[in-house]
PDB file of C-alpha atoms in Angstrom:
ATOM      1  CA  UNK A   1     106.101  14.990  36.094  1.00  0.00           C
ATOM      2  CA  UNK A   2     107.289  16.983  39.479  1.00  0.00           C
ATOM      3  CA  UNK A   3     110.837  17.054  40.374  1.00  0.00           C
ATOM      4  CA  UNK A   4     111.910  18.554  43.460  1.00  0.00           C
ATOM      5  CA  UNK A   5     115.245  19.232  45.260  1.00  0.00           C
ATOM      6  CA  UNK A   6     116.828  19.309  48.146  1.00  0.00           C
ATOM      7  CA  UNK A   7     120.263  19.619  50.073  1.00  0.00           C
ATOM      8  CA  UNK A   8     120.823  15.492  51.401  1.00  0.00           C
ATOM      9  CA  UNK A   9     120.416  16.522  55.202  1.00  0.00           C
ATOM     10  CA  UNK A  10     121.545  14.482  57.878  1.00  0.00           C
ATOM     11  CA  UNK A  11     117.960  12.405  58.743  1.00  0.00           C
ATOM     12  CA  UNK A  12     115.737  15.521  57.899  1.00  0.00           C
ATOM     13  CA  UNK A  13     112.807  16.745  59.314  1.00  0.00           C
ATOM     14  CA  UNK A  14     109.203  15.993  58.580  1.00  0.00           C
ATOM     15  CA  UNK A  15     109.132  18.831  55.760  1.00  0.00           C
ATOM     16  CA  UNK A  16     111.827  17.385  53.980  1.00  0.00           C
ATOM     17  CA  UNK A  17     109.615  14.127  53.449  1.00  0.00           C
ATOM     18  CA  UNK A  18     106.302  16.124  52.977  1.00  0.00           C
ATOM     19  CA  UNK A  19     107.955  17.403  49.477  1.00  0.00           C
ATOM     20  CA  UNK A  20     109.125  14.332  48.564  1.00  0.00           C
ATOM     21  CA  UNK A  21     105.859  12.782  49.164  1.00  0.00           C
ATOM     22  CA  UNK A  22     104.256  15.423  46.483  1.00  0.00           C
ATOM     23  CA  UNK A  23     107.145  14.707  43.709  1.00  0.00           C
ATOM     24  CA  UNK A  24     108.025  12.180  41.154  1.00  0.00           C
ATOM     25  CA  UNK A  25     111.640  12.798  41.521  1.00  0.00           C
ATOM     26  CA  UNK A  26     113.508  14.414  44.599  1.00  0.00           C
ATOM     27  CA  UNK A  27     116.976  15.257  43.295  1.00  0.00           C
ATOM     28  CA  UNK A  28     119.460  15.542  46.195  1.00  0.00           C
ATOM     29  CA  UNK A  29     121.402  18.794  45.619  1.00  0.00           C
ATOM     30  CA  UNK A  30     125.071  17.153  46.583  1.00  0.00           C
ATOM     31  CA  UNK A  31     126.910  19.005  44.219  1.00  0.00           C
ATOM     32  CA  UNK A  32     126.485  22.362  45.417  1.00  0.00           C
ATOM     33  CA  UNK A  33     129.024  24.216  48.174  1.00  0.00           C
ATOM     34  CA  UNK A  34     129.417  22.767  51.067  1.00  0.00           C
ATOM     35  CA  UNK A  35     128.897  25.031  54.501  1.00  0.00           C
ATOM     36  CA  UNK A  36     131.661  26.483  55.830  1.00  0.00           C
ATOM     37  CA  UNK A  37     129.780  26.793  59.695  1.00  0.00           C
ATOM     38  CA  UNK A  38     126.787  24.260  61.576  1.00  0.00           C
ATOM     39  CA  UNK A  39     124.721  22.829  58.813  1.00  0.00           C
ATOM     40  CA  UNK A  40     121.885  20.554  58.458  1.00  0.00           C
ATOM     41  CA  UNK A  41     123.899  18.427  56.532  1.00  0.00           C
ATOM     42  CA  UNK A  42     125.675  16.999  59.465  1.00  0.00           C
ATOM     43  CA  UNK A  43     124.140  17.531  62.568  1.00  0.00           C
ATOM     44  CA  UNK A  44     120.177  16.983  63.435  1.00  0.00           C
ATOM     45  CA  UNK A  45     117.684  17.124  66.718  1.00  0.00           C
ATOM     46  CA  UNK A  46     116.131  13.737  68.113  1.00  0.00           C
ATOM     47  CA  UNK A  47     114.177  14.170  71.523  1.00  0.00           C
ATOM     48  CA  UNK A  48     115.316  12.274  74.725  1.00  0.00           C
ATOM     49  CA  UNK A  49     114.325  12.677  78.546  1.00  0.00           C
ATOM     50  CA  UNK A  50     116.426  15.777  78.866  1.00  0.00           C
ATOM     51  CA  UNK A  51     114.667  17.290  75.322  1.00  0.00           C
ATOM     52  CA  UNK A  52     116.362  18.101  72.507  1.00  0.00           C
ATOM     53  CA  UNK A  53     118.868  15.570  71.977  1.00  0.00           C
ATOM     54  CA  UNK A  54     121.610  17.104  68.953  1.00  0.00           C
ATOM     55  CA  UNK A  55     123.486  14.601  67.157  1.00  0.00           C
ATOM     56  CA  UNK A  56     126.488  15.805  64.419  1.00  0.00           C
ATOM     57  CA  UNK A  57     128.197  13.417  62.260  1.00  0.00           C
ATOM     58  CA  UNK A  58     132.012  14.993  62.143  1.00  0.00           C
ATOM     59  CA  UNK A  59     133.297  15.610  58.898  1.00  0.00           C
ATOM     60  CA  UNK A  60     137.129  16.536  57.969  1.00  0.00           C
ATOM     61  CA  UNK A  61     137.405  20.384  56.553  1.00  0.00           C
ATOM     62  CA  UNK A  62     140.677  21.330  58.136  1.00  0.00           C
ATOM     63  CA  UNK A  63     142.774  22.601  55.145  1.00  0.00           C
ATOM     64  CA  UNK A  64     140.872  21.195  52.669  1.00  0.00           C
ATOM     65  CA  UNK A  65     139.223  24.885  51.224  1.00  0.00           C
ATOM     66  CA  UNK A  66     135.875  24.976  49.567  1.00  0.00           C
ATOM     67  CA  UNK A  67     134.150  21.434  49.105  1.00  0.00           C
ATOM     68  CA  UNK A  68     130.950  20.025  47.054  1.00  0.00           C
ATOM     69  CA  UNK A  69     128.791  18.174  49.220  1.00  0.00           C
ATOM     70  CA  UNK A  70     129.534  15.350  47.565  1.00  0.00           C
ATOM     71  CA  UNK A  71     133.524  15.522  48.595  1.00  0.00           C
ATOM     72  CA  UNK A  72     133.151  15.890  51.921  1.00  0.00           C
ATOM     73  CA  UNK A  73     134.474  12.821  53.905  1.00  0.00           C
ATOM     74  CA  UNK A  74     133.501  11.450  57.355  1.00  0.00           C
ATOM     75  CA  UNK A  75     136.115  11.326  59.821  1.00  0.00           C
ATOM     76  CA  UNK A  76     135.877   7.536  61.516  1.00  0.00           C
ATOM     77  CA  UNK A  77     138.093   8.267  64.129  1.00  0.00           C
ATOM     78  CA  UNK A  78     137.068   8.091  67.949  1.00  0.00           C
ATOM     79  CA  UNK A  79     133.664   6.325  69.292  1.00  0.00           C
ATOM     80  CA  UNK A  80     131.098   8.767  68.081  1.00  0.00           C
ATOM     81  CA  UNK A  81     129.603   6.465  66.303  1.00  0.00           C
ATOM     82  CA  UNK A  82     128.675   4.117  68.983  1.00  0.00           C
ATOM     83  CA  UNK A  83     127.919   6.598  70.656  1.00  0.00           C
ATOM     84  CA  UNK A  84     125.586   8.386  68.890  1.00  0.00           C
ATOM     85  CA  UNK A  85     124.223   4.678  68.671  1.00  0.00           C
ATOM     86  CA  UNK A  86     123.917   4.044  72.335  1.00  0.00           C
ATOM     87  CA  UNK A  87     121.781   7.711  72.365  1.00  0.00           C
ATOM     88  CA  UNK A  88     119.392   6.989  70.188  1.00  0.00           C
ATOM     89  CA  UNK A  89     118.677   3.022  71.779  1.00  0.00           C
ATOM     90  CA  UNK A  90     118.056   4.635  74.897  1.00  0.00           C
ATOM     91  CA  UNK A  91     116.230   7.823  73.818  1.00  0.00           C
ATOM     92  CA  UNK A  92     113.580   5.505  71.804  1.00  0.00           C
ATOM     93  CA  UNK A  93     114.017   1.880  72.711  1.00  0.00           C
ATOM     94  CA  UNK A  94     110.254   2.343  74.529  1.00  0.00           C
ATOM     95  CA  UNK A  95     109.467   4.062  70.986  1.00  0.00           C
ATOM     96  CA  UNK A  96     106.501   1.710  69.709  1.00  0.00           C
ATOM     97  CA  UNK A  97     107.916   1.309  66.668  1.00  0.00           C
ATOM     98  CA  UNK A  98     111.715   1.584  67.251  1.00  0.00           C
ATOM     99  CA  UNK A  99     112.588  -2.503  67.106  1.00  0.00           C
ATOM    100  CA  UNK A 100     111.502  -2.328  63.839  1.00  0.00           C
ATOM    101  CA  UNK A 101     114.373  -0.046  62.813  1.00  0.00           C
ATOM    102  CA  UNK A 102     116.949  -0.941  64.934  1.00  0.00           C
ATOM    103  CA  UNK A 103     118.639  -3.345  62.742  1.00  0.00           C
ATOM    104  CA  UNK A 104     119.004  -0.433  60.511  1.00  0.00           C
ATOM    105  CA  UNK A 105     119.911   2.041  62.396  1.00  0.00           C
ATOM    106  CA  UNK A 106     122.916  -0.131  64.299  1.00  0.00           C
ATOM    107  CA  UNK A 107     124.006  -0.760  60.114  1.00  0.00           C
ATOM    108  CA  UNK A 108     123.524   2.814  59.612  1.00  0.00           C
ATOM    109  CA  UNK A 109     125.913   3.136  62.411  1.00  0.00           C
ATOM    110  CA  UNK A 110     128.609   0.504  62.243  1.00  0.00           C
ATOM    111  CA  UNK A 111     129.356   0.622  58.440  1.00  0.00           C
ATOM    112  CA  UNK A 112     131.794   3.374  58.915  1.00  0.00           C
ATOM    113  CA  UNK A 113     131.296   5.355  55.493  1.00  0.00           C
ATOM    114  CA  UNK A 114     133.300   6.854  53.695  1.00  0.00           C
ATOM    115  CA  UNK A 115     131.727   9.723  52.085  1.00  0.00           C
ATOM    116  CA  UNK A 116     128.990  12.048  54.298  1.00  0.00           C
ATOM    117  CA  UNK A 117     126.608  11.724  51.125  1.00  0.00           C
ATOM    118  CA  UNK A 118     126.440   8.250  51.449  1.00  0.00           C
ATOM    119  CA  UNK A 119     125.015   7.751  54.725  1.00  0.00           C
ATOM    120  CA  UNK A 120     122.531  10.986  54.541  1.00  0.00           C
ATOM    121  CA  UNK A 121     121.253   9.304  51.110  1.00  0.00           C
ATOM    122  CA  UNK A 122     121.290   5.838  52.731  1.00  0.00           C
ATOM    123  CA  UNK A 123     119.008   7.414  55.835  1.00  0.00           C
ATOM    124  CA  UNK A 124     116.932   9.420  53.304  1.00  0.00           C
ATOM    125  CA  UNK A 125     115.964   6.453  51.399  1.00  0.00           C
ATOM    126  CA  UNK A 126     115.483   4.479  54.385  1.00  0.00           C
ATOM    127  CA  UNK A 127     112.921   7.062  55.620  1.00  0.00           C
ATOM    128  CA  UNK A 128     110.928   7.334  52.826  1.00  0.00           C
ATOM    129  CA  UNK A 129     110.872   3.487  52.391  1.00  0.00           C
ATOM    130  CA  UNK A 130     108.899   3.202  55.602  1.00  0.00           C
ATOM    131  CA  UNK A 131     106.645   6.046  55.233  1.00  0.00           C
ATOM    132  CA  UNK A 132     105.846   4.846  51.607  1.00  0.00           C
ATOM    133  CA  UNK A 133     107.556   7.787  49.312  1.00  0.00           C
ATOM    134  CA  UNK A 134     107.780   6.682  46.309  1.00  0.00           C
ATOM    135  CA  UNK A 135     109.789   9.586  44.706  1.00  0.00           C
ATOM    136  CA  UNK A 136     112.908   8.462  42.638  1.00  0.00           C
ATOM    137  CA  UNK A 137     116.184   9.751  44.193  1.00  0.00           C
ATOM    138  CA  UNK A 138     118.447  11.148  42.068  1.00  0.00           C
ATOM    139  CA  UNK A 139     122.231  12.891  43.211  1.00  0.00           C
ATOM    140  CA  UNK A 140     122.896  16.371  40.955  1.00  0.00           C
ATOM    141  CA  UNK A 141     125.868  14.774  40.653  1.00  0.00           C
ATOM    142  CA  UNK A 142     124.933  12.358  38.576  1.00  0.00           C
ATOM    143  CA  UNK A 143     123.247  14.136  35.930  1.00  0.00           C
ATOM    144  CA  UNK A 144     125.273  16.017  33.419  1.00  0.00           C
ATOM    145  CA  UNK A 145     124.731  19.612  34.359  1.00  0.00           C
ATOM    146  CA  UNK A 146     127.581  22.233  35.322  1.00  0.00           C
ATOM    147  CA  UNK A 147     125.474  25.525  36.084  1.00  0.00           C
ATOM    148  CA  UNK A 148     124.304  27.569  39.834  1.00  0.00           C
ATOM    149  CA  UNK A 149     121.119  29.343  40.224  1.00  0.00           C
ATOM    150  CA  UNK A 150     119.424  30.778  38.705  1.00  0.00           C
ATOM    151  CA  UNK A 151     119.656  28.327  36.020  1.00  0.00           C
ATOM    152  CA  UNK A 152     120.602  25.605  38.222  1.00  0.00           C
ATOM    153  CA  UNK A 153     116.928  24.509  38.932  1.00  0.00           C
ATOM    154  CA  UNK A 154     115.820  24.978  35.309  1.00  0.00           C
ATOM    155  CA  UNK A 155     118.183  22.804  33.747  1.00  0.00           C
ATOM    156  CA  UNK A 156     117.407  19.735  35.971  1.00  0.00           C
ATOM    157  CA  UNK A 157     113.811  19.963  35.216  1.00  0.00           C
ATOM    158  CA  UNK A 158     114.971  19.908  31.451  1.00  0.00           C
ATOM    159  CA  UNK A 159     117.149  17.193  31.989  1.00  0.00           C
ATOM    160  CA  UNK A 160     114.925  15.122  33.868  1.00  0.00           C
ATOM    161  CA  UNK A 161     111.902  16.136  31.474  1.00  0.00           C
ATOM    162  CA  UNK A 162     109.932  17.954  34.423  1.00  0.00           C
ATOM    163  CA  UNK A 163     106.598  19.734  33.854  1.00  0.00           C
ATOM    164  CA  UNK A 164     106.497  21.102  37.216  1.00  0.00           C
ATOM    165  CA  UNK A 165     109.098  22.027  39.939  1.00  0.00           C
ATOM    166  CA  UNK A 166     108.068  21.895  43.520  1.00  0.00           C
ATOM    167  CA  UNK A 167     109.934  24.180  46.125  1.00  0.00           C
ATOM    168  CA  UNK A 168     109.091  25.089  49.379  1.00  0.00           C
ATOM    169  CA  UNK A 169     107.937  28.958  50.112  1.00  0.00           C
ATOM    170  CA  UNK A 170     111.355  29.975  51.416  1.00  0.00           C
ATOM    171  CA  UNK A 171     113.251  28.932  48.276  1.00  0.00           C
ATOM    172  CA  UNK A 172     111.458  31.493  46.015  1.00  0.00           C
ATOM    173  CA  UNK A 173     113.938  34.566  46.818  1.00  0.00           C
ATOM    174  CA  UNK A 174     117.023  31.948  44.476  1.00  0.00           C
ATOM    175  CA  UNK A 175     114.545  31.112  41.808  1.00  0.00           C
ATOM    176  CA  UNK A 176     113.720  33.058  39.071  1.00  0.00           C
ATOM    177  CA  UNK A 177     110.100  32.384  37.830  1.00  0.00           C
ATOM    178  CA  UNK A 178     110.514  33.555  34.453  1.00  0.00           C
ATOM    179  CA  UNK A 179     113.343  31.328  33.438  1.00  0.00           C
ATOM    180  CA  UNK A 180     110.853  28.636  34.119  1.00  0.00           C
ATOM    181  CA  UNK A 181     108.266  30.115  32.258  1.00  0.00           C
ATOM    182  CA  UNK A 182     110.093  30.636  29.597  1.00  0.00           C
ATOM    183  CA  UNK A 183     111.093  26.995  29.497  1.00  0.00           C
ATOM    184  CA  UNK A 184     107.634  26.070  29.884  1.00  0.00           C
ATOM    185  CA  UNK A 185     107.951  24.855  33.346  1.00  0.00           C
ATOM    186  CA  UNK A 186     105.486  25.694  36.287  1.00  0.00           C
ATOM    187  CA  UNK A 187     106.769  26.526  39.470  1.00  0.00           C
ATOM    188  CA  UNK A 188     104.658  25.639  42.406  1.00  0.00           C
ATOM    189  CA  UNK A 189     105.475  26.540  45.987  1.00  0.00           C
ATOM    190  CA  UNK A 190     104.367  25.061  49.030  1.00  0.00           C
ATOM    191  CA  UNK A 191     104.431  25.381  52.489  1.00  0.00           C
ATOM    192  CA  UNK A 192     104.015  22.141  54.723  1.00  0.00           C
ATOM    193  CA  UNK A 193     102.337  22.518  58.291  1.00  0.00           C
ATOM    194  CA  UNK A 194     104.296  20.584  60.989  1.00  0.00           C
ATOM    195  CA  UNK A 195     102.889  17.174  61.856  1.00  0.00           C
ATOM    196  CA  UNK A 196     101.882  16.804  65.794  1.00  0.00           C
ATOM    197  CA  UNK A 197     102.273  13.222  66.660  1.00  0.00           C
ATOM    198  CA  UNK A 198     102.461  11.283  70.562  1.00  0.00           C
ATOM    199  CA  UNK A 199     106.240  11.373  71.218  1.00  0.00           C
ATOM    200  CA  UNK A 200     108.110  10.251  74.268  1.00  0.00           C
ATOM    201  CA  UNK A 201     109.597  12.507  77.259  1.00  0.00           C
ATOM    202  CA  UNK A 202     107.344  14.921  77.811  1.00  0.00           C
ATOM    203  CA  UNK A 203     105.672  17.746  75.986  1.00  0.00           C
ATOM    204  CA  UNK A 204     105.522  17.564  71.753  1.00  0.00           C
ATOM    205  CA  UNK A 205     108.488  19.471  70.224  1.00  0.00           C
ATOM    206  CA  UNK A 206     108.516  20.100  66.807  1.00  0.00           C
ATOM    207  CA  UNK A 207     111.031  19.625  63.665  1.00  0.00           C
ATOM    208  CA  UNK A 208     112.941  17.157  65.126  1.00  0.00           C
ATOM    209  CA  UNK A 209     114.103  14.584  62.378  1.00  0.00           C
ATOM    210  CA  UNK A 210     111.980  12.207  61.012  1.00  0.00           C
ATOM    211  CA  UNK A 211     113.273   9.327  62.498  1.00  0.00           C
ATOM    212  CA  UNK A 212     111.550  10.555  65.616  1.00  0.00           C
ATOM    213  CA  UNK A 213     108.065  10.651  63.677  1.00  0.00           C
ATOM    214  CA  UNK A 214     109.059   7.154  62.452  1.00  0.00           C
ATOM    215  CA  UNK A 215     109.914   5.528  65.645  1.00  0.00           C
ATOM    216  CA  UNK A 216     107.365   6.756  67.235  1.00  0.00           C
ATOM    217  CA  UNK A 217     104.193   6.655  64.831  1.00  0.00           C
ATOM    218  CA  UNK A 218     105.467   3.917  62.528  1.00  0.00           C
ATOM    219  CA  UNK A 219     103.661   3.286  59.360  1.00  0.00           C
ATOM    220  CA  UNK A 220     100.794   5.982  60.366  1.00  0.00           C
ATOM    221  CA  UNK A 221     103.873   8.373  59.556  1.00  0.00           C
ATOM    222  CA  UNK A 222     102.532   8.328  56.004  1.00  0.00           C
ATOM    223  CA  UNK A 223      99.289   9.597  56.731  1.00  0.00           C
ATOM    224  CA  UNK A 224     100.560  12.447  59.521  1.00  0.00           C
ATOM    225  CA  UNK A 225     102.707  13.379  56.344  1.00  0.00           C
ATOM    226  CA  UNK A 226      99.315  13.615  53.874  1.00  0.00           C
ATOM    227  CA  UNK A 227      97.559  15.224  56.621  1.00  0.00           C
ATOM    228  CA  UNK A 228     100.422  18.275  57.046  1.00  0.00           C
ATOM    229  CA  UNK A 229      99.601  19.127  53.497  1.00  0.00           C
ATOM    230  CA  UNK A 230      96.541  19.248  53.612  1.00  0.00           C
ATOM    231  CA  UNK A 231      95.194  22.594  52.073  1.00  0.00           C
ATOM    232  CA  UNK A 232      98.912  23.428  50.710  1.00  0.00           C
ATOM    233  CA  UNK A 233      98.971  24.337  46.845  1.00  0.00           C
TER     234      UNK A 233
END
């Protein structure tokens, strides 16, 4: 069985779904430190007809010290929200594939959540439901484990009963490969190529999240996603 993790971005980028795609189990990391500066967790790129179109979901951290992920609370107040709402309708309401989201997105953006891990997780699972993931989502805080890297990884394959843990290239400087194969775990690394797909506005830009691969490509998504890992071990 392959587990992999992740931090639970705010509506990741293709890569983020590539990994999933390749694992059984995608645990979302919400347990560890939360950022003290800009972070993926809360803010993301989308593409409208000026370009890059940034989008951050604000979060309160005035006095509150060092949080988990999983602590951190939206703040609700003011019209970002609709806001961020009215951006994305008119960055991708041409989007071939954007009226069959838009339902869900205007939910995504009207339930006023509480917690910031709730709506990444909600937009994560959303994702890979329409680009056919199949990967079981799990939260680290939700299994029973109270350790950091470099045992950190270890112990979730163990308590998940992994045979294989699947990181991307970058992540090999925090993990220590003999701890896994000493636990008889292999640890496989991978590197994803970015997905080139027709977008709207203008020239292709790349790593923007993958709700702009998903309003744009629709269920062919999937297949863009196989074809990026193509030749990746």
């Amino acid at each position: 069985m392959i587990v992999s993790a992740s931090q639970p971005y705010f509506a990741p980028f293709a890569g983020f779904f590539a990994k999933a795609l390749r694992s059984d189990i995608l645990v979302l990391m919400d347990r560890v430190q939360f950022p003290r500066g800009t972070t993926w967790l809360t803010r993301n790129r989308f593409k409208n007809d000026q370009g890059v179109l940034w989008m951050t979901i604000p979060v309160w951290k005035k006095g509150l010290g060092l949080q988990r992920i999983h602590e951190v609370r939206i703040c609700n107040e003011g019209r970002w929200a609709a806001k961020h709402l009215a951006s994305l309708k008119s960055a991708y309401r041409n989007a071939p594939f954007f009226d069959e989201h838009e339902v869900a997105v205007e939910r995504l953006f009207s339930e006023k959540f509480e917690r910031l891990i709730d709506l990444n997780r909600t937009i994560i699972q959303h994702i890979m439901a329409h680009l056919r993931i199949p990967a079981r989502v799990v939260l680290l805080s939700d299994l029973k484990i109270d350790s950091d890297e470099p045992r950190l990884s270890v112990d979730i394959c163990r308590e998940l009963g992994a045979t294989r843990f699947l990181a991307q290239a970058g992540a090999g400087k925090y993990l220590d490969s003999e701890r896994f194969e000493k636990a008889g775990i292999s640890l496989t690394f991978f590197n994803p190529r970015r997905p080139v797909y027709p977008q709207l506005w203008g020239p292709f830009i790349p790593n923007l999240s993958a709700f702009d691969l998903l309003f744009n490509c629709g269920p062919k998504g999937h297949d863009l996603l196989l074809k990026s890992m193509e030749g990746t071990c």
